[in-house]
């Protein structure tokens, strides 16, 4: 178990390096100096407290989304629906934020619970369809993404709309925001918020559930070998629904951290990209909560640094996106790298 | 003697175990060479080395007299070495042809030339009497057929050295006969074969010479004709083995299991088990004899709850259980040893310890309030490993996937017997086990019986059925043909009943 663990991380690291090399080549091709480019990219994400705060803030929804994908994946399910679950979780949390007046210390926990439950219910629809009618979860979650998209499109203008703008909700009051003053001040006015604290706690809880509890034992058993799990008396359908439910809940929290943490309201007509990036984060993080955490921070760094890089060098911001895409590609094809390493090791052994 | 393959002083170490230690094996051209050894002795490892899947730590391999480094299976391929693995490596939703050409597709322009390949496969199939249909899907053909696909895969690649890793463990006795014939045909065509099997009878029937290894070490190579099976078994285990099954007279009590008119549909939706009735008493072993695929699978599935029955009743200690879930049945102390351990019995990615608690992880002391208690799980693992002599490199922490086939089986058997069942359903309980382990498992099954537990054993091995059972129920085409006392019958009679002829009818038929 331990050995495998390290090996997975090594593969992820190689994927990252290959991605960076590919990015460097692109920079050279476009007549830029890659050292300069990476220097600014890195500094853009870490130069001062404010930028570090922004990097962490950008990473926060990615951590939740990555955990969501990872959780489902450990049960053998592919959750492409984190985006939709984020929308529903965010929508319900925003509805609470705009309609319930409570002191912050009570309102935030309420919003967290509501976002988790709403996203969870949305996710378990796909789980239910899979368990009862054997509808593939990829199909179901993609469709649910669009249903969520249109639900937000319909609900926000109808019930939560801003005074003049039809296309977005009212701004949530500061009691309902995950942002808090002293944290913002500490990070020099960055939009970092309590979401990161929640993300760390949740990542630990997820790791704990997967590794130490009977629930995790069941979920993983179903993921590895459904038939054997069923034969051993494990209720496979219940586990599928539960897994999708928890995955959906985690994505719901991603929605909360996006709409009540980074943003201050919800816009209609946007499917949050973080839901899809969560797949990449999970892949790069080798489907382990700790790995997800670091992968998300890394992606957050790329996202928040690319603006600075562009401003300072004229390297188009698409380069950063290309790097991300390349890394995803290498992480996804890490089997090939794995083979390569294995062969090299063997060759060295025979010598 | 001219050798096609020589493996000299081969050593291979895995973390915690020396799988092969100075093993030498020399395969003469045109011979069938058996490789015999206990579970975990290192047979599969040795053959994987020859096939290029592992690199030896030490030792040399000569192919046709020339020293070679077999870095990967492609090199083995080029050296005309082919292998049928213990656990098949076929893609289930591919056709026979697609599976065979996988990796070496001949192209016609840019498309794969399926037609040409299919034709060549057909020809090979006819040449060796394999009867394989190139266009069927793997998932639709029997295990015996799948194995022939693996054989064709080797022949398609023009292999001359054929390695069979426990080919007969998954076959019915009829299929075994067929395979032996095929192997003899292959020899006639100039191939050389290495055969791994735990069945001494099979070695006697086809092999010319036999190399014996014990716990990774070379014991010797013998001429099969001149060596008795007892001698070979002794060389392999290092002690005398009793082949006869010794047991006391059974003292059956009341009915533990009553099956009444049970009907169960099979995979394709037809009745696979029809109006089947049978009692199993406490303190007896009832064996189900029959040709594979005559309803045994449906019977076992319905008893453990994996499949719903269409009609009929199942009583366990006078309690109707056919409506209960799988877990409820387990909690009513029904144990089950499956004939397909990797599909139904094990989570290969989990460790040995984790697999042992697969049916009781949620109970104390293995978990407390939803939290796994790894200390206790580990302690339990050590006990079972000790009790059932399971050999694994890193003890309870070993990932089951890396364990040898026979030791995986011991794990399953140990788990199921240790749960102290009222009813133990044992389907092919000794599949893939060496003679020493078989002897041991048989003893444990009889011990269960003597403790007053009911054992329902389904096996394709008539020896096992006759030796172990107190009563034998013969099944044919999903129906019960008859029940006979094991002591008052013999292989011939059971064999006849397996074809559907009822007891007593046989003579009349002959008179007519
Ligand atoms: N990949 C691996 N990693 C670690 N240990 C291994 C690996 N493969 C095999 N082993 C160990 O090496 C030993 C020999 O295993 P091998 O599979 O060769 O046995 P075998 O003779 O084929 O047994 P069986 O008859 O049960 O199939 C066993 O102790 C097994 O646990
Ligand atoms: Mg083996």
PDB file of C-alpha atoms in Angstrom, chain B residues 128-365:
ATOM      1  CA  UNK B 128      -5.439 -28.987 -34.125  1.00  0.00           C
ATOM      2  CA  UNK B 129      -9.077 -29.973 -33.698  1.00  0.00           C
ATOM      3  CA  UNK B 130      -9.822 -27.039 -31.410  1.00  0.00           C
ATOM      4  CA  UNK B 131     -13.299 -26.261 -32.677  1.00  0.00           C
ATOM      5  CA  UNK B 132     -13.098 -22.552 -31.978  1.00  0.00           C
ATOM      6  CA  UNK B 133     -15.452 -20.150 -33.725  1.00  0.00           C
ATOM      7  CA  UNK B 134     -13.370 -17.050 -34.624  1.00  0.00           C
ATOM      8  CA  UNK B 135     -16.247 -14.601 -34.492  1.00  0.00           C
ATOM      9  CA  UNK B 136     -17.829 -15.441 -31.142  1.00  0.00           C
ATOM     10  CA  UNK B 137     -17.535 -13.027 -28.267  1.00  0.00           C
ATOM     11  CA  UNK B 138     -15.315 -14.189 -25.405  1.00  0.00           C
ATOM     12  CA  UNK B 139     -18.066 -13.458 -22.884  1.00  0.00           C
ATOM     13  CA  UNK B 140     -20.329 -15.921 -24.689  1.00  0.00           C
ATOM     14  CA  UNK B 141     -18.038 -18.934 -24.698  1.00  0.00           C
ATOM     15  CA  UNK B 142     -17.231 -21.415 -21.963  1.00  0.00           C
ATOM     16  CA  UNK B 143     -14.084 -21.368 -19.894  1.00  0.00           C
ATOM     17  CA  UNK B 144     -12.833 -24.434 -21.751  1.00  0.00           C
ATOM     18  CA  UNK B 145     -13.258 -22.604 -25.033  1.00  0.00           C
ATOM     19  CA  UNK B 146     -11.543 -19.511 -23.661  1.00  0.00           C
ATOM     20  CA  UNK B 147      -8.573 -21.655 -22.881  1.00  0.00           C
ATOM     21  CA  UNK B 148      -8.481 -22.889 -26.436  1.00  0.00           C
ATOM     22  CA  UNK B 149      -8.474 -19.281 -27.541  1.00  0.00           C
ATOM     23  CA  UNK B 150      -5.380 -18.819 -25.405  1.00  0.00           C
ATOM     24  CA  UNK B 151      -3.845 -21.850 -27.093  1.00  0.00           C
ATOM     25  CA  UNK B 152      -4.709 -20.428 -30.504  1.00  0.00           C
ATOM     26  CA  UNK B 153      -3.139 -17.162 -29.470  1.00  0.00           C
ATOM     27  CA  UNK B 154       0.155 -18.996 -29.023  1.00  0.00           C
ATOM     28  CA  UNK B 155      -0.185 -20.987 -32.223  1.00  0.00           C
ATOM     29  CA  UNK B 156      -1.087 -17.863 -34.167  1.00  0.00           C
ATOM     30  CA  UNK B 157       2.223 -16.420 -33.063  1.00  0.00           C
ATOM     31  CA  UNK B 158       3.990 -19.571 -34.254  1.00  0.00           C
ATOM     32  CA  UNK B 159       5.086 -20.502 -30.750  1.00  0.00           C
ATOM     33  CA  UNK B 160       7.081 -23.699 -30.474  1.00  0.00           C
ATOM     34  CA  UNK B 161       7.498 -23.786 -26.739  1.00  0.00           C
ATOM     35  CA  UNK B 162       4.113 -23.780 -25.070  1.00  0.00           C
ATOM     36  CA  UNK B 163       3.707 -23.079 -21.364  1.00  0.00           C
ATOM     37  CA  UNK B 164       0.479 -24.135 -19.686  1.00  0.00           C
ATOM     38  CA  UNK B 165       0.027 -22.776 -16.174  1.00  0.00           C
ATOM     39  CA  UNK B 166      -2.536 -24.964 -14.426  1.00  0.00           C
ATOM     40  CA  UNK B 167      -4.692 -25.341 -17.506  1.00  0.00           C
ATOM     41  CA  UNK B 168      -6.854 -28.073 -16.063  1.00  0.00           C
ATOM     42  CA  UNK B 169      -7.860 -26.368 -12.822  1.00  0.00           C
ATOM     43  CA  UNK B 170     -10.706 -24.598 -14.566  1.00  0.00           C
ATOM     44  CA  UNK B 171     -11.806 -27.452 -16.791  1.00  0.00           C
ATOM     45  CA  UNK B 172     -14.422 -30.151 -16.479  1.00  0.00           C
ATOM     46  CA  UNK B 173     -13.141 -33.738 -16.584  1.00  0.00           C
ATOM     47  CA  UNK B 174     -14.357 -34.055 -20.177  1.00  0.00           C
ATOM     48  CA  UNK B 175     -12.546 -30.900 -21.167  1.00  0.00           C
ATOM     49  CA  UNK B 176      -9.419 -32.173 -19.455  1.00  0.00           C
ATOM     50  CA  UNK B 177      -9.521 -35.282 -21.650  1.00  0.00           C
ATOM     51  CA  UNK B 178      -9.855 -33.079 -24.704  1.00  0.00           C
ATOM     52  CA  UNK B 179      -6.972 -30.866 -23.630  1.00  0.00           C
ATOM     53  CA  UNK B 180      -4.721 -33.886 -23.169  1.00  0.00           C
ATOM     54  CA  UNK B 181      -5.516 -34.989 -26.668  1.00  0.00           C
ATOM     55  CA  UNK B 182      -4.778 -31.505 -27.980  1.00  0.00           C
ATOM     56  CA  UNK B 183      -1.454 -31.445 -26.170  1.00  0.00           C
ATOM     57  CA  UNK B 184      -0.464 -34.769 -27.667  1.00  0.00           C
ATOM     58  CA  UNK B 185      -1.374 -33.460 -31.113  1.00  0.00           C
ATOM     59  CA  UNK B 186       0.742 -30.395 -30.505  1.00  0.00           C
ATOM     60  CA  UNK B 187       3.738 -32.573 -29.662  1.00  0.00           C
ATOM     61  CA  UNK B 188       3.231 -34.487 -32.892  1.00  0.00           C
ATOM     62  CA  UNK B 189       3.472 -31.186 -34.744  1.00  0.00           C
ATOM     63  CA  UNK B 190       6.899 -30.607 -33.223  1.00  0.00           C
ATOM     64  CA  UNK B 191       5.996 -28.365 -30.300  1.00  0.00           C
ATOM     65  CA  UNK B 192       7.427 -28.717 -26.809  1.00  0.00           C
ATOM     66  CA  UNK B 193       5.290 -28.198 -23.751  1.00  0.00           C
ATOM     67  CA  UNK B 194       5.779 -27.224 -20.127  1.00  0.00           C
ATOM     68  CA  UNK B 195       2.748 -28.206 -18.091  1.00  0.00           C
ATOM     69  CA  UNK B 196       2.019 -27.022 -14.581  1.00  0.00           C
ATOM     70  CA  UNK B 197      -0.585 -29.043 -12.760  1.00  0.00           C
ATOM     71  CA  UNK B 198      -1.328 -30.297  -9.290  1.00  0.00           C
ATOM     72  CA  UNK B 199      -3.017 -33.416 -10.605  1.00  0.00           C
ATOM     73  CA  UNK B 200      -0.616 -36.299 -10.567  1.00  0.00           C
ATOM     74  CA  UNK B 201      -2.995 -38.349 -12.646  1.00  0.00           C
ATOM     75  CA  UNK B 202      -2.653 -35.873 -15.470  1.00  0.00           C
ATOM     76  CA  UNK B 203       1.104 -35.888 -15.227  1.00  0.00           C
ATOM     77  CA  UNK B 204       1.040 -39.666 -15.437  1.00  0.00           C
ATOM     78  CA  UNK B 205      -1.249 -39.499 -18.436  1.00  0.00           C
ATOM     79  CA  UNK B 206       0.633 -37.072 -20.659  1.00  0.00           C
ATOM     80  CA  UNK B 207       4.009 -35.992 -19.347  1.00  0.00           C
ATOM     81  CA  UNK B 208       7.360 -37.494 -20.264  1.00  0.00           C
ATOM     82  CA  UNK B 209       9.446 -35.984 -17.516  1.00  0.00           C
ATOM     83  CA  UNK B 210       8.655 -34.028 -14.406  1.00  0.00           C
ATOM     84  CA  UNK B 211      10.622 -31.378 -12.550  1.00  0.00           C
ATOM     85  CA  UNK B 212       9.734 -31.004  -8.911  1.00  0.00           C
ATOM     86  CA  UNK B 213      10.290 -27.906  -6.810  1.00  0.00           C
ATOM     87  CA  UNK B 214       9.583 -27.252  -3.161  1.00  0.00           C
ATOM     88  CA  UNK B 215       9.399 -23.816  -1.564  1.00  0.00           C
ATOM     89  CA  UNK B 216      11.363 -22.239  -4.355  1.00  0.00           C
ATOM     90  CA  UNK B 217      14.019 -24.920  -4.405  1.00  0.00           C
ATOM     91  CA  UNK B 218      14.882 -27.514  -6.989  1.00  0.00           C
ATOM     92  CA  UNK B 219      14.214 -31.061  -5.782  1.00  0.00           C
ATOM     93  CA  UNK B 220      14.798 -33.099  -8.901  1.00  0.00           C
ATOM     94  CA  UNK B 221      13.700 -34.165 -12.350  1.00  0.00           C
ATOM     95  CA  UNK B 222      12.226 -37.623 -12.828  1.00  0.00           C
ATOM     96  CA  UNK B 223      11.109 -39.829 -15.644  1.00  0.00           C
ATOM     97  CA  UNK B 224       7.344 -40.006 -15.275  1.00  0.00           C
ATOM     98  CA  UNK B 225       6.971 -43.585 -16.454  1.00  0.00           C
ATOM     99  CA  UNK B 226       9.394 -44.880 -13.880  1.00  0.00           C
ATOM    100  CA  UNK B 227       8.132 -42.888 -10.925  1.00  0.00           C
ATOM    101  CA  UNK B 228       5.014 -43.589  -8.927  1.00  0.00           C
ATOM    102  CA  UNK B 229       2.593 -40.796  -8.125  1.00  0.00           C
ATOM    103  CA  UNK B 230       3.210 -41.405  -4.426  1.00  0.00           C
ATOM    104  CA  UNK B 231       6.890 -40.853  -4.940  1.00  0.00           C
ATOM    105  CA  UNK B 232       6.321 -37.625  -6.871  1.00  0.00           C
ATOM    106  CA  UNK B 233       3.939 -36.335  -4.231  1.00  0.00           C
ATOM    107  CA  UNK B 234       6.438 -37.150  -1.526  1.00  0.00           C
ATOM    108  CA  UNK B 235       9.242 -35.357  -3.351  1.00  0.00           C
ATOM    109  CA  UNK B 236       7.040 -32.344  -3.721  1.00  0.00           C
ATOM    110  CA  UNK B 237       5.740 -32.017  -0.169  1.00  0.00           C
ATOM    111  CA  UNK B 238       8.682 -33.515   1.614  1.00  0.00           C
ATOM    112  CA  UNK B 239       6.587 -36.022   3.520  1.00  0.00           C
ATOM    113  CA  UNK B 240       4.297 -38.946   2.821  1.00  0.00           C
ATOM    114  CA  UNK B 241       0.833 -38.031   1.582  1.00  0.00           C
ATOM    115  CA  UNK B 242      -2.226 -40.139   2.145  1.00  0.00           C
ATOM    116  CA  UNK B 243      -4.325 -40.191  -0.961  1.00  0.00           C
ATOM    117  CA  UNK B 244      -7.228 -42.026   0.519  1.00  0.00           C
ATOM    118  CA  UNK B 245      -9.594 -39.863   2.485  1.00  0.00           C
ATOM    119  CA  UNK B 246      -9.931 -41.161   5.997  1.00  0.00           C
ATOM    120  CA  UNK B 247     -13.087 -40.457   7.852  1.00  0.00           C
ATOM    121  CA  UNK B 248     -15.295 -41.865  10.536  1.00  0.00           C
ATOM    122  CA  UNK B 249     -18.833 -42.970   9.958  1.00  0.00           C
ATOM    123  CA  UNK B 250     -21.088 -39.933   9.743  1.00  0.00           C
ATOM    124  CA  UNK B 251     -23.617 -39.382  12.477  1.00  0.00           C
ATOM    125  CA  UNK B 252     -26.201 -37.258  10.745  1.00  0.00           C
ATOM    126  CA  UNK B 253     -28.660 -35.365  12.904  1.00  0.00           C
ATOM    127  CA  UNK B 254     -31.720 -33.448  11.865  1.00  0.00           C
ATOM    128  CA  UNK B 255     -32.083 -31.544   8.620  1.00  0.00           C
ATOM    129  CA  UNK B 256     -29.999 -28.402   8.428  1.00  0.00           C
ATOM    130  CA  UNK B 257     -30.950 -27.530   4.899  1.00  0.00           C
ATOM    131  CA  UNK B 258     -34.140 -28.449   3.089  1.00  0.00           C
ATOM    132  CA  UNK B 259     -34.552 -27.494  -0.514  1.00  0.00           C
ATOM    133  CA  UNK B 260     -38.086 -27.903  -1.817  1.00  0.00           C
ATOM    134  CA  UNK B 261     -38.945 -27.784  -5.513  1.00  0.00           C
ATOM    135  CA  UNK B 262     -36.494 -25.031  -6.194  1.00  0.00           C
ATOM    136  CA  UNK B 263     -36.455 -23.546  -9.688  1.00  0.00           C
ATOM    137  CA  UNK B 264     -33.915 -20.965 -10.768  1.00  0.00           C
ATOM    138  CA  UNK B 265     -33.357 -19.252 -14.087  1.00  0.00           C
ATOM    139  CA  UNK B 266     -29.897 -19.214 -15.614  1.00  0.00           C
ATOM    140  CA  UNK B 267     -28.065 -16.308 -17.245  1.00  0.00           C
ATOM    141  CA  UNK B 268     -29.960 -16.530 -20.509  1.00  0.00           C
ATOM    142  CA  UNK B 269     -33.316 -16.622 -18.746  1.00  0.00           C
ATOM    143  CA  UNK B 270     -34.165 -20.307 -19.115  1.00  0.00           C
ATOM    144  CA  UNK B 271     -34.729 -22.554 -16.116  1.00  0.00           C
ATOM    145  CA  UNK B 272     -31.286 -23.768 -15.148  1.00  0.00           C
ATOM    146  CA  UNK B 273     -32.507 -25.576 -12.042  1.00  0.00           C
ATOM    147  CA  UNK B 274     -35.868 -27.307 -12.151  1.00  0.00           C
ATOM    148  CA  UNK B 275     -38.012 -28.381  -9.212  1.00  0.00           C
ATOM    149  CA  UNK B 276     -34.945 -29.396  -7.290  1.00  0.00           C
ATOM    150  CA  UNK B 277     -35.382 -30.932  -3.842  1.00  0.00           C
ATOM    151  CA  UNK B 278     -32.675 -32.065  -1.451  1.00  0.00           C
ATOM    152  CA  UNK B 279     -32.004 -32.322   2.284  1.00  0.00           C
ATOM    153  CA  UNK B 280     -28.665 -31.913   3.951  1.00  0.00           C
ATOM    154  CA  UNK B 281     -28.484 -33.045   7.543  1.00  0.00           C
ATOM    155  CA  UNK B 282     -26.321 -31.735  10.315  1.00  0.00           C
ATOM    156  CA  UNK B 283     -23.158 -33.781  10.437  1.00  0.00           C
ATOM    157  CA  UNK B 284     -23.090 -34.971   6.873  1.00  0.00           C
ATOM    158  CA  UNK B 285     -21.460 -34.048   3.624  1.00  0.00           C
ATOM    159  CA  UNK B 286     -23.672 -34.188   0.587  1.00  0.00           C
ATOM    160  CA  UNK B 287     -21.867 -34.035  -2.713  1.00  0.00           C
ATOM    161  CA  UNK B 288     -23.476 -32.790  -5.887  1.00  0.00           C
ATOM    162  CA  UNK B 289     -22.125 -34.627  -8.893  1.00  0.00           C
ATOM    163  CA  UNK B 290     -22.803 -33.599 -12.434  1.00  0.00           C
ATOM    164  CA  UNK B 291     -21.294 -32.425 -15.663  1.00  0.00           C
ATOM    165  CA  UNK B 292     -20.432 -28.728 -15.437  1.00  0.00           C
ATOM    166  CA  UNK B 293     -23.277 -26.383 -16.328  1.00  0.00           C
ATOM    167  CA  UNK B 294     -26.122 -28.663 -15.364  1.00  0.00           C
ATOM    168  CA  UNK B 295     -27.571 -26.386 -12.716  1.00  0.00           C
ATOM    169  CA  UNK B 296     -24.886 -26.483 -10.039  1.00  0.00           C
ATOM    170  CA  UNK B 297     -24.117 -22.800 -10.471  1.00  0.00           C
ATOM    171  CA  UNK B 298     -27.781 -21.800 -10.227  1.00  0.00           C
ATOM    172  CA  UNK B 299     -28.212 -23.973  -7.141  1.00  0.00           C
ATOM    173  CA  UNK B 300     -25.287 -22.372  -5.335  1.00  0.00           C
ATOM    174  CA  UNK B 301     -26.324 -18.853  -6.381  1.00  0.00           C
ATOM    175  CA  UNK B 302     -29.865 -19.368  -5.166  1.00  0.00           C
ATOM    176  CA  UNK B 303     -28.710 -20.796  -1.844  1.00  0.00           C
ATOM    177  CA  UNK B 304     -26.430 -17.890  -1.039  1.00  0.00           C
ATOM    178  CA  UNK B 305     -28.921 -15.345  -2.368  1.00  0.00           C
ATOM    179  CA  UNK B 306     -26.964 -14.047  -5.303  1.00  0.00           C
ATOM    180  CA  UNK B 307     -29.837 -15.031  -7.556  1.00  0.00           C
ATOM    181  CA  UNK B 308     -33.579 -14.999  -6.927  1.00  0.00           C
ATOM    182  CA  UNK B 309     -35.376 -18.279  -7.255  1.00  0.00           C
ATOM    183  CA  UNK B 310     -38.474 -18.505  -9.452  1.00  0.00           C
ATOM    184  CA  UNK B 311     -40.319 -20.891  -7.185  1.00  0.00           C
ATOM    185  CA  UNK B 312     -39.735 -23.319  -4.365  1.00  0.00           C
ATOM    186  CA  UNK B 313     -38.479 -22.974  -0.834  1.00  0.00           C
ATOM    187  CA  UNK B 314     -35.218 -23.121   1.037  1.00  0.00           C
ATOM    188  CA  UNK B 315     -35.296 -23.940   4.746  1.00  0.00           C
ATOM    189  CA  UNK B 316     -32.298 -23.459   6.953  1.00  0.00           C
ATOM    190  CA  UNK B 317     -32.900 -25.063  10.322  1.00  0.00           C
ATOM    191  CA  UNK B 318     -36.641 -24.936   9.587  1.00  0.00           C
ATOM    192  CA  UNK B 319     -36.520 -21.274   8.722  1.00  0.00           C
ATOM    193  CA  UNK B 320     -37.484 -20.218   5.228  1.00  0.00           C
ATOM    194  CA  UNK B 321     -34.590 -18.149   3.885  1.00  0.00           C
ATOM    195  CA  UNK B 322     -35.296 -17.666   0.196  1.00  0.00           C
ATOM    196  CA  UNK B 323     -36.550 -14.147   0.847  1.00  0.00           C
ATOM    197  CA  UNK B 324     -33.495 -13.111   2.823  1.00  0.00           C
ATOM    198  CA  UNK B 325     -30.709 -10.926   1.514  1.00  0.00           C
ATOM    199  CA  UNK B 326     -27.199 -12.235   1.036  1.00  0.00           C
ATOM    200  CA  UNK B 327     -26.020 -10.671   4.263  1.00  0.00           C
ATOM    201  CA  UNK B 328     -28.964 -12.010   6.243  1.00  0.00           C
ATOM    202  CA  UNK B 329     -28.101 -15.464   5.035  1.00  0.00           C
ATOM    203  CA  UNK B 330     -24.483 -15.017   5.991  1.00  0.00           C
ATOM    204  CA  UNK B 331     -25.667 -13.975   9.426  1.00  0.00           C
ATOM    205  CA  UNK B 332     -27.767 -17.115   9.539  1.00  0.00           C
ATOM    206  CA  UNK B 333     -24.425 -18.850   9.187  1.00  0.00           C
ATOM    207  CA  UNK B 334     -24.333 -19.856   5.582  1.00  0.00           C
ATOM    208  CA  UNK B 335     -20.786 -19.978   4.263  1.00  0.00           C
ATOM    209  CA  UNK B 336     -19.763 -20.184   0.668  1.00  0.00           C
ATOM    210  CA  UNK B 337     -16.594 -21.157  -1.130  1.00  0.00           C
ATOM    211  CA  UNK B 338     -16.947 -20.039  -4.720  1.00  0.00           C
ATOM    212  CA  UNK B 339     -15.483 -21.832  -7.701  1.00  0.00           C
ATOM    213  CA  UNK B 340     -14.299 -18.528  -9.173  1.00  0.00           C
ATOM    214  CA  UNK B 341     -12.281 -17.036  -6.347  1.00  0.00           C
ATOM    215  CA  UNK B 342     -11.080 -13.970  -8.231  1.00  0.00           C
ATOM    216  CA  UNK B 343     -14.535 -12.968  -9.382  1.00  0.00           C
ATOM    217  CA  UNK B 344     -16.707 -13.831  -6.393  1.00  0.00           C
ATOM    218  CA  UNK B 345     -14.457 -14.439  -3.454  1.00  0.00           C
ATOM    219  CA  UNK B 346     -11.702 -11.860  -3.293  1.00  0.00           C
ATOM    220  CA  UNK B 347     -10.913  -8.182  -3.597  1.00  0.00           C
ATOM    221  CA  UNK B 348      -7.528  -8.541  -5.264  1.00  0.00           C
ATOM    222  CA  UNK B 349      -6.441  -4.985  -4.441  1.00  0.00           C
ATOM    223  CA  UNK B 350      -7.069  -5.516  -0.739  1.00  0.00           C
ATOM    224  CA  UNK B 351      -4.558  -7.150   1.541  1.00  0.00           C
ATOM    225  CA  UNK B 352      -4.823 -10.663   2.884  1.00  0.00           C
ATOM    226  CA  UNK B 353      -6.037  -9.304   6.237  1.00  0.00           C
ATOM    227  CA  UNK B 354      -8.653  -7.103   4.625  1.00  0.00           C
ATOM    228  CA  UNK B 355      -9.963  -9.995   2.582  1.00  0.00           C
ATOM    229  CA  UNK B 356     -10.327 -12.179   5.629  1.00  0.00           C
ATOM    230  CA  UNK B 357     -12.835  -9.774   7.165  1.00  0.00           C
ATOM    231  CA  UNK B 358     -14.832  -9.296   3.968  1.00  0.00           C
ATOM    232  CA  UNK B 359     -17.948 -10.790   5.511  1.00  0.00           C
ATOM    233  CA  UNK B 360     -17.601  -9.483   9.036  1.00  0.00           C
ATOM    234  CA  UNK B 361     -15.806  -6.157   8.881  1.00  0.00           C
ATOM    235  CA  UNK B 362     -18.866  -4.435  10.327  1.00  0.00           C
ATOM    236  CA  UNK B 363     -18.946  -6.544  13.467  1.00  0.00           C
ATOM    237  CA  UNK B 364     -16.994  -6.224  16.656  1.00  0.00           C
ATOM    238  CA  UNK B 365     -14.142  -6.631  17.297  1.00  0.00           C
TER     239      UNK B 365
END
